[in-house]
Amino acid sequence: MNTLVDWPVQALTDYFPSLPQEKAMDYVIATIIAILFPIVRYILDKTVYHWLACFALRIPSDLKNLSKDTLDRYEKFKESAYKCGVQIAFSVVILYVALPKAWFWNLKLCYSECFDLPCMGQIVSPGERFIYRFELAFYSQAIPMIFLWETKRHDRWQLFAHHVATVILIGYSYYLHLLHIGVLVLACHEMNDIFLEAAKMARYAKAPEWMSVFWFIMFALSWFATRIYAFGFIVIRSTLADTYERAKQVGGVDIEPHVSILNGLLIFLYLLHIYWSYLIMRIIVKSLTPGGKLDDIREEDDEGTKKEE
């Protein structure tokens, strides 16, 4: 075993005797990836995203003699480009791994190999482990980045709570070896943000209005399709019903408090989605009013004017 992960893996297995060494190694690797994420982002921010922002905003690469508004749009464009790239990568990998699986289409199969908790009988592909490592790493490092790097928005504390709950869900479901349903939860969360960040980039670049409107419509449709309908009425319904049905089929399986904890966190995320759905509807209503624009209301001050950041 690599000495970089040897001692922390040993420490985890010593502290949690029931934790398999393979899982302990994945937690450690996810921690290392989390540390590397901001470093890679910084490099890309100064190279690829800098060049892309300068091209899209039609500004000089030396950034000289630019107004504060232009510099603000430059920084926000790079942030959205980074997030869009990450979400595209995650979405492609998730679809590549999950689409061919039978459990993607029939959620009851997510538990068919479970005879106890942790569900060690569940056969997990290398792709699922890969997804879990990088998703756990991404959301772990994203928590401090909300305050250290990201644009300050009114819902940053809600976003903080969302990321904390997501990290707990990923880590806990991996410990319980419930990766199939975990990948489906992630599938409901990653794809729509691609359209949101594309809409923002179009707005920051002052592209024709139809471009930002098109991408925002795609975002809103995908949001309500995945985070409201699919997540709430398919995935959470499965975790609330199919898990207990499987426990009855097996008999003598104690799934509590594990399933209740997971369901509580999933429902908490869903309530946050409902809150953000309200903000999305406010954006839509505002854009349809005379003289209204398609702006992110989370970047406004308390009086409704655009915040100077």
PDB file of C-alpha atoms in Angstrom, residues 5-238:
ATOM      1  CA  VAL A   5      -2.428   6.514   2.496  1.00  0.00           C
ATOM      2  CA  ASP A   6      -1.012   3.726   4.664  1.00  0.00           C
ATOM      3  CA  TRP A   7      -1.090   5.350   8.103  1.00  0.00           C
ATOM      4  CA  PRO A   8      -4.456   7.179   7.764  1.00  0.00           C
ATOM      5  CA  VAL A   9      -6.067   3.961   6.478  1.00  0.00           C
ATOM      6  CA  GLN A  10      -4.659   2.089   9.447  1.00  0.00           C
ATOM      7  CA  ALA A  11      -5.868   4.825  11.802  1.00  0.00           C
ATOM      8  CA  LEU A  12      -9.400   4.638  10.370  1.00  0.00           C
ATOM      9  CA  THR A  13      -9.610   0.876  10.608  1.00  0.00           C
ATOM     10  CA  ASP A  14      -8.246   0.968  14.157  1.00  0.00           C
ATOM     11  CA  TYR A  15     -10.834   3.572  15.202  1.00  0.00           C
ATOM     12  CA  PHE A  16     -13.663   1.870  13.260  1.00  0.00           C
ATOM     13  CA  PRO A  17     -12.950  -1.868  13.481  1.00  0.00           C
ATOM     14  CA  SER A  18     -15.997  -2.727  11.357  1.00  0.00           C
ATOM     15  CA  LEU A  19     -14.769  -0.529   8.485  1.00  0.00           C
ATOM     16  CA  PRO A  20     -13.210  -2.619   5.683  1.00  0.00           C
ATOM     17  CA  GLN A  21      -9.733  -1.557   4.643  1.00  0.00           C
ATOM     18  CA  GLU A  22     -10.931  -0.984   1.065  1.00  0.00           C
ATOM     19  CA  LYS A  23     -13.496   1.561   2.240  1.00  0.00           C
ATOM     20  CA  ALA A  24     -11.009   3.234   4.563  1.00  0.00           C
ATOM     21  CA  MET A  25      -8.653   3.633   1.609  1.00  0.00           C
ATOM     22  CA  ASP A  26     -11.402   5.242  -0.485  1.00  0.00           C
ATOM     23  CA  TYR A  27     -12.161   7.753   2.290  1.00  0.00           C
ATOM     24  CA  VAL A  28      -8.482   8.670   2.488  1.00  0.00           C
ATOM     25  CA  ILE A  29      -8.143   8.940  -1.288  1.00  0.00           C
ATOM     26  CA  ALA A  30     -11.236  11.173  -1.369  1.00  0.00           C
ATOM     27  CA  THR A  31      -9.598  13.413   1.248  1.00  0.00           C
ATOM     28  CA  ILE A  32      -6.447  13.697  -0.857  1.00  0.00           C
ATOM     29  CA  ILE A  33      -8.502  14.524  -3.959  1.00  0.00           C
ATOM     30  CA  ALA A  34     -10.388  17.163  -1.944  1.00  0.00           C
ATOM     31  CA  ILE A  35      -7.078  18.836  -1.103  1.00  0.00           C
ATOM     32  CA  LEU A  36      -6.030  18.738  -4.770  1.00  0.00           C
ATOM     33  CA  PHE A  37      -9.307  20.183  -6.108  1.00  0.00           C
ATOM     34  CA  PRO A  38      -8.587  23.840  -5.140  1.00  0.00           C
ATOM     35  CA  ILE A  39      -5.016  23.528  -6.421  1.00  0.00           C
ATOM     36  CA  VAL A  40      -6.172  22.263  -9.815  1.00  0.00           C
ATOM     37  CA  ARG A  41      -8.905  24.894  -9.872  1.00  0.00           C
ATOM     38  CA  TYR A  42      -6.374  27.651  -9.164  1.00  0.00           C
ATOM     39  CA  ILE A  43      -4.176  26.495 -12.054  1.00  0.00           C
ATOM     40  CA  LEU A  44      -7.142  26.313 -14.428  1.00  0.00           C
ATOM     41  CA  ASP A  45      -8.401  29.673 -13.152  1.00  0.00           C
ATOM     42  CA  LYS A  46      -5.123  31.333 -14.149  1.00  0.00           C
ATOM     43  CA  THR A  47      -4.873  29.587 -17.516  1.00  0.00           C
ATOM     44  CA  VAL A  48      -7.823  27.944 -19.271  1.00  0.00           C
ATOM     45  CA  TYR A  49     -10.641  29.868 -17.549  1.00  0.00           C
ATOM     46  CA  HIS A  50      -8.699  33.143 -17.786  1.00  0.00           C
ATOM     47  CA  TRP A  51      -8.276  32.747 -21.553  1.00  0.00           C
ATOM     48  CA  LEU A  52     -11.889  31.644 -21.967  1.00  0.00           C
ATOM     49  CA  ALA A  53     -13.199  34.599 -19.952  1.00  0.00           C
ATOM     50  CA  CYS A  54     -11.066  37.095 -21.849  1.00  0.00           C
ATOM     51  CA  PHE A  55     -12.304  35.680 -25.158  1.00  0.00           C
ATOM     52  CA  ALA A  56     -15.977  35.587 -24.121  1.00  0.00           C
ATOM     53  CA  LEU A  57     -15.948  39.047 -22.517  1.00  0.00           C
ATOM     54  CA  ARG A  58     -13.729  40.465 -25.294  1.00  0.00           C
ATOM     55  CA  ILE A  59     -11.239  41.977 -22.867  1.00  0.00           C
ATOM     56  CA  PRO A  60      -7.401  42.145 -22.948  1.00  0.00           C
ATOM     57  CA  SER A  61      -5.568  39.275 -21.271  1.00  0.00           C
ATOM     58  CA  ASP A  62      -3.539  41.682 -19.102  1.00  0.00           C
ATOM     59  CA  LEU A  63      -6.831  42.966 -17.571  1.00  0.00           C
ATOM     60  CA  LYS A  64      -5.602  46.560 -17.664  1.00  0.00           C
ATOM     61  CA  ASN A  65      -7.896  49.592 -17.656  1.00  0.00           C
ATOM     62  CA  LEU A  66     -11.042  47.580 -16.939  1.00  0.00           C
ATOM     63  CA  SER A  67     -14.012  48.836 -14.967  1.00  0.00           C
ATOM     64  CA  LYS A  68     -15.056  47.217 -11.702  1.00  0.00           C
ATOM     65  CA  ASP A  69     -18.186  45.849 -13.375  1.00  0.00           C
ATOM     66  CA  THR A  70     -16.105  44.164 -16.075  1.00  0.00           C
ATOM     67  CA  LEU A  71     -13.709  42.674 -13.528  1.00  0.00           C
ATOM     68  CA  ASP A  72     -16.696  41.387 -11.526  1.00  0.00           C
ATOM     69  CA  ARG A  73     -18.129  39.741 -14.636  1.00  0.00           C
ATOM     70  CA  TYR A  74     -14.684  38.321 -15.446  1.00  0.00           C
ATOM     71  CA  GLU A  75     -14.389  36.638 -12.025  1.00  0.00           C
ATOM     72  CA  LYS A  76     -17.962  35.370 -12.069  1.00  0.00           C
ATOM     73  CA  PHE A  77     -17.557  34.003 -15.586  1.00  0.00           C
ATOM     74  CA  LYS A  78     -14.511  31.978 -14.495  1.00  0.00           C
ATOM     75  CA  GLU A  79     -16.418  30.632 -11.480  1.00  0.00           C
ATOM     76  CA  SER A  80     -19.322  29.523 -13.659  1.00  0.00           C
ATOM     77  CA  ALA A  81     -16.980  28.010 -16.256  1.00  0.00           C
ATOM     78  CA  TYR A  82     -15.300  25.940 -13.532  1.00  0.00           C
ATOM     79  CA  LYS A  83     -18.611  24.717 -12.111  1.00  0.00           C
ATOM     80  CA  CYS A  84     -19.996  23.983 -15.557  1.00  0.00           C
ATOM     81  CA  GLY A  85     -16.919  21.930 -16.451  1.00  0.00           C
ATOM     82  CA  VAL A  86     -17.083  19.937 -13.216  1.00  0.00           C
ATOM     83  CA  GLN A  87     -20.802  19.220 -13.622  1.00  0.00           C
ATOM     84  CA  ILE A  88     -20.341  18.122 -17.230  1.00  0.00           C
ATOM     85  CA  ALA A  89     -17.560  15.730 -16.182  1.00  0.00           C
ATOM     86  CA  PHE A  90     -19.615  14.311 -13.307  1.00  0.00           C
ATOM     87  CA  SER A  91     -22.749  13.943 -15.446  1.00  0.00           C
ATOM     88  CA  VAL A  92     -20.939  12.143 -18.257  1.00  0.00           C
ATOM     89  CA  VAL A  93     -19.302   9.686 -15.852  1.00  0.00           C
ATOM     90  CA  ILE A  94     -22.542   9.057 -13.922  1.00  0.00           C
ATOM     91  CA  LEU A  95     -24.525   8.382 -17.097  1.00  0.00           C
ATOM     92  CA  TYR A  96     -21.757   6.186 -18.516  1.00  0.00           C
ATOM     93  CA  VAL A  97     -21.650   4.105 -15.337  1.00  0.00           C
ATOM     94  CA  ALA A  98     -25.346   4.010 -14.430  1.00  0.00           C
ATOM     95  CA  LEU A  99     -27.313   3.897 -17.697  1.00  0.00           C
ATOM     96  CA  PRO A 100     -26.382   0.287 -18.592  1.00  0.00           C
ATOM     97  CA  LYS A 101     -27.313  -0.951 -15.103  1.00  0.00           C
ATOM     98  CA  ALA A 102     -30.682  -2.598 -14.493  1.00  0.00           C
ATOM     99  CA  TRP A 103     -31.051  -0.773 -11.164  1.00  0.00           C
ATOM    100  CA  PHE A 104     -31.021   2.576 -12.984  1.00  0.00           C
ATOM    101  CA  TRP A 105     -34.386   1.663 -14.505  1.00  0.00           C
ATOM    102  CA  ASN A 106     -35.826  -0.409 -11.652  1.00  0.00           C
ATOM    103  CA  LEU A 107     -34.990   1.081  -8.263  1.00  0.00           C
ATOM    104  CA  LYS A 108     -36.090  -1.998  -6.351  1.00  0.00           C
ATOM    105  CA  LEU A 109     -32.980  -3.689  -7.726  1.00  0.00           C
ATOM    106  CA  CYS A 110     -30.876  -1.181  -5.757  1.00  0.00           C
ATOM    107  CA  TYR A 111     -31.564  -3.352  -2.702  1.00  0.00           C
ATOM    108  CA  SER A 112     -31.980  -6.810  -4.255  1.00  0.00           C
ATOM    109  CA  GLU A 113     -28.472  -7.854  -3.185  1.00  0.00           C
ATOM    110  CA  CYS A 114     -28.934  -6.608   0.372  1.00  0.00           C
ATOM    111  CA  PHE A 115     -29.380  -9.139   3.144  1.00  0.00           C
ATOM    112  CA  ASP A 116     -28.069  -6.964   5.974  1.00  0.00           C
ATOM    113  CA  LEU A 117     -26.723  -3.490   6.691  1.00  0.00           C
ATOM    114  CA  PRO A 118     -24.044  -2.659   5.707  1.00  0.00           C
ATOM    115  CA  CYS A 119     -25.159  -4.240   2.428  1.00  0.00           C
ATOM    116  CA  MET A 120     -21.871  -5.969   1.680  1.00  0.00           C
ATOM    117  CA  GLY A 121     -23.592  -8.356  -0.741  1.00  0.00           C
ATOM    118  CA  GLN A 122     -24.155  -5.514  -3.196  1.00  0.00           C
ATOM    119  CA  ILE A 123     -21.827  -5.847  -6.175  1.00  0.00           C
ATOM    120  CA  VAL A 124     -20.260  -2.430  -6.772  1.00  0.00           C
ATOM    121  CA  SER A 125     -18.480  -1.570 -10.010  1.00  0.00           C
ATOM    122  CA  PRO A 126     -15.167   0.341 -10.120  1.00  0.00           C
ATOM    123  CA  GLY A 127     -17.082   3.154 -11.805  1.00  0.00           C
ATOM    124  CA  GLU A 128     -19.384   3.568  -8.822  1.00  0.00           C
ATOM    125  CA  ARG A 129     -16.416   3.728  -6.459  1.00  0.00           C
ATOM    126  CA  PHE A 130     -14.798   6.276  -8.773  1.00  0.00           C
ATOM    127  CA  ILE A 131     -17.945   8.438  -8.669  1.00  0.00           C
ATOM    128  CA  TYR A 132     -18.133   8.243  -4.889  1.00  0.00           C
ATOM    129  CA  ARG A 133     -14.485   9.176  -4.405  1.00  0.00           C
ATOM    130  CA  PHE A 134     -14.670  12.278  -6.576  1.00  0.00           C
ATOM    131  CA  GLU A 135     -18.133  13.395  -5.477  1.00  0.00           C
ATOM    132  CA  LEU A 136     -17.167  13.086  -1.811  1.00  0.00           C
ATOM    133  CA  ALA A 137     -13.972  15.015  -2.512  1.00  0.00           C
ATOM    134  CA  PHE A 138     -15.721  17.727  -4.511  1.00  0.00           C
ATOM    135  CA  TYR A 139     -18.464  18.490  -1.989  1.00  0.00           C
ATOM    136  CA  SER A 140     -16.048  18.291   0.951  1.00  0.00           C
ATOM    137  CA  GLN A 141     -13.778  20.980  -0.480  1.00  0.00           C
ATOM    138  CA  ALA A 142     -16.778  22.969  -1.744  1.00  0.00           C
ATOM    139  CA  ILE A 143     -17.911  23.654   1.833  1.00  0.00           C
ATOM    140  CA  PRO A 144     -15.096  26.091   2.756  1.00  0.00           C
ATOM    141  CA  MET A 145     -14.974  27.398  -0.840  1.00  0.00           C
ATOM    142  CA  ILE A 146     -18.468  28.861  -0.368  1.00  0.00           C
ATOM    143  CA  PHE A 147     -16.915  31.434   1.971  1.00  0.00           C
ATOM    144  CA  LEU A 148     -13.332  31.578   0.674  1.00  0.00           C
ATOM    145  CA  TRP A 149     -13.758  31.679  -3.106  1.00  0.00           C
ATOM    146  CA  GLU A 150     -17.326  31.737  -4.389  1.00  0.00           C
ATOM    147  CA  THR A 151     -19.410  34.806  -5.186  1.00  0.00           C
ATOM    148  CA  LYS A 152     -21.257  35.892  -2.052  1.00  0.00           C
ATOM    149  CA  ARG A 153     -24.959  35.172  -2.402  1.00  0.00           C
ATOM    150  CA  HIS A 154     -27.940  35.416  -0.064  1.00  0.00           C
ATOM    151  CA  ASP A 155     -28.417  31.645   0.014  1.00  0.00           C
ATOM    152  CA  ARG A 156     -24.837  30.732   0.930  1.00  0.00           C
ATOM    153  CA  TRP A 157     -25.910  29.314   4.300  1.00  0.00           C
ATOM    154  CA  GLN A 158     -28.523  27.158   2.613  1.00  0.00           C
ATOM    155  CA  LEU A 159     -25.834  26.048   0.163  1.00  0.00           C
ATOM    156  CA  PHE A 160     -23.522  25.333   3.095  1.00  0.00           C
ATOM    157  CA  ALA A 161     -26.208  23.153   4.714  1.00  0.00           C
ATOM    158  CA  HIS A 162     -26.809  21.413   1.382  1.00  0.00           C
ATOM    159  CA  HIS A 163     -23.126  20.548   0.958  1.00  0.00           C
ATOM    160  CA  VAL A 164     -22.748  19.335   4.546  1.00  0.00           C
ATOM    161  CA  ALA A 165     -25.794  17.080   4.202  1.00  0.00           C
ATOM    162  CA  THR A 166     -24.496  15.831   0.841  1.00  0.00           C
ATOM    163  CA  VAL A 167     -21.087  14.944   2.292  1.00  0.00           C
ATOM    164  CA  ILE A 168     -22.733  13.059   5.172  1.00  0.00           C
ATOM    165  CA  LEU A 169     -25.031  11.233   2.743  1.00  0.00           C
ATOM    166  CA  ILE A 170     -22.191  10.201   0.438  1.00  0.00           C
ATOM    167  CA  GLY A 171     -19.933   9.085   3.267  1.00  0.00           C
ATOM    168  CA  TYR A 172     -22.685   7.312   5.210  1.00  0.00           C
ATOM    169  CA  SER A 173     -24.236   5.542   2.216  1.00  0.00           C
ATOM    170  CA  TYR A 174     -20.767   4.351   1.196  1.00  0.00           C
ATOM    171  CA  TYR A 175     -20.228   2.923   4.670  1.00  0.00           C
ATOM    172  CA  LEU A 176     -23.606   1.140   4.381  1.00  0.00           C
ATOM    173  CA  HIS A 177     -22.597  -0.044   0.899  1.00  0.00           C
ATOM    174  CA  LEU A 178     -25.720   1.438  -0.713  1.00  0.00           C
ATOM    175  CA  LEU A 179     -23.963   2.834  -3.752  1.00  0.00           C
ATOM    176  CA  HIS A 180     -26.617   2.057  -6.363  1.00  0.00           C
ATOM    177  CA  ILE A 181     -29.230   4.361  -4.853  1.00  0.00           C
ATOM    178  CA  GLY A 182     -26.486   6.860  -3.983  1.00  0.00           C
ATOM    179  CA  VAL A 183     -25.456   7.163  -7.630  1.00  0.00           C
ATOM    180  CA  LEU A 184     -29.107   7.788  -8.549  1.00  0.00           C
ATOM    181  CA  VAL A 185     -29.288  10.582  -5.964  1.00  0.00           C
ATOM    182  CA  LEU A 186     -26.195  12.155  -7.499  1.00  0.00           C
ATOM    183  CA  ALA A 187     -27.638  11.746 -10.997  1.00  0.00           C
ATOM    184  CA  CYS A 188     -30.630  13.867  -9.931  1.00  0.00           C
ATOM    185  CA  HIS A 189     -28.339  16.634  -8.702  1.00  0.00           C
ATOM    186  CA  GLU A 190     -25.543  17.165 -11.217  1.00  0.00           C
ATOM    187  CA  MET A 191     -27.019  17.652 -14.672  1.00  0.00           C
ATOM    188  CA  ASN A 192     -29.255  20.710 -14.293  1.00  0.00           C
ATOM    189  CA  ASP A 193     -26.418  22.865 -12.932  1.00  0.00           C
ATOM    190  CA  ILE A 194     -24.765  22.635 -16.359  1.00  0.00           C
ATOM    191  CA  PHE A 195     -27.593  24.714 -17.847  1.00  0.00           C
ATOM    192  CA  LEU A 196     -27.600  27.155 -14.917  1.00  0.00           C
ATOM    193  CA  GLU A 197     -23.893  27.919 -15.276  1.00  0.00           C
ATOM    194  CA  ALA A 198     -24.245  28.195 -19.069  1.00  0.00           C
ATOM    195  CA  ALA A 199     -27.002  30.788 -18.569  1.00  0.00           C
ATOM    196  CA  LYS A 200     -24.798  32.719 -16.167  1.00  0.00           C
ATOM    197  CA  MET A 201     -21.828  32.670 -18.538  1.00  0.00           C
ATOM    198  CA  ALA A 202     -24.018  34.004 -21.348  1.00  0.00           C
ATOM    199  CA  ARG A 203     -25.221  36.832 -19.081  1.00  0.00           C
ATOM    200  CA  TYR A 204     -21.727  37.693 -17.795  1.00  0.00           C
ATOM    201  CA  ALA A 205     -20.421  37.754 -21.381  1.00  0.00           C
ATOM    202  CA  LYS A 206     -23.333  40.022 -22.391  1.00  0.00           C
ATOM    203  CA  ALA A 207     -24.283  37.578 -25.107  1.00  0.00           C
ATOM    204  CA  PRO A 208     -27.592  38.054 -26.960  1.00  0.00           C
ATOM    205  CA  GLU A 209     -30.473  37.824 -24.488  1.00  0.00           C
ATOM    206  CA  TRP A 210     -31.962  34.755 -26.164  1.00  0.00           C
ATOM    207  CA  MET A 211     -28.900  32.706 -25.214  1.00  0.00           C
ATOM    208  CA  SER A 212     -29.208  33.249 -21.472  1.00  0.00           C
ATOM    209  CA  VAL A 213     -32.993  32.822 -21.717  1.00  0.00           C
ATOM    210  CA  PHE A 214     -32.590  29.533 -23.619  1.00  0.00           C
ATOM    211  CA  TRP A 215     -30.116  28.085 -21.117  1.00  0.00           C
ATOM    212  CA  PHE A 216     -32.215  29.249 -18.169  1.00  0.00           C
ATOM    213  CA  ILE A 217     -35.320  27.603 -19.615  1.00  0.00           C
ATOM    214  CA  MET A 218     -33.329  24.395 -20.040  1.00  0.00           C
ATOM    215  CA  PHE A 219     -32.155  24.736 -16.442  1.00  0.00           C
ATOM    216  CA  ALA A 220     -35.663  25.334 -15.063  1.00  0.00           C
ATOM    217  CA  LEU A 221     -37.129  22.391 -16.995  1.00  0.00           C
ATOM    218  CA  SER A 222     -34.329  20.042 -15.945  1.00  0.00           C
ATOM    219  CA  TRP A 223     -34.513  21.311 -12.345  1.00  0.00           C
ATOM    220  CA  PHE A 224     -38.192  20.492 -11.929  1.00  0.00           C
ATOM    221  CA  ALA A 225     -37.766  17.217 -13.836  1.00  0.00           C
ATOM    222  CA  THR A 226     -34.794  15.921 -11.832  1.00  0.00           C
ATOM    223  CA  ARG A 227     -34.589  17.649  -8.456  1.00  0.00           C
ATOM    224  CA  ILE A 228     -38.317  17.943  -7.822  1.00  0.00           C
ATOM    225  CA  TYR A 229     -39.980  15.068  -9.693  1.00  0.00           C
ATOM    226  CA  ALA A 230     -37.295  12.378 -10.104  1.00  0.00           C
ATOM    227  CA  PHE A 231     -35.556  13.003  -6.774  1.00  0.00           C
ATOM    228  CA  GLY A 232     -38.721  13.413  -4.742  1.00  0.00           C
ATOM    229  CA  PHE A 233     -41.247  11.102  -6.368  1.00  0.00           C
ATOM    230  CA  ILE A 234     -38.952   8.334  -7.619  1.00  0.00           C
ATOM    231  CA  VAL A 235     -35.756   8.210  -5.570  1.00  0.00           C
ATOM    232  CA  ILE A 236     -37.029   9.306  -2.145  1.00  0.00           C
ATOM    233  CA  ARG A 237     -40.196   7.257  -2.639  1.00  0.00           C
ATOM    234  CA  SER A 238     -37.932   4.260  -3.170  1.00  0.00           C
TER     235      SER A 238
END
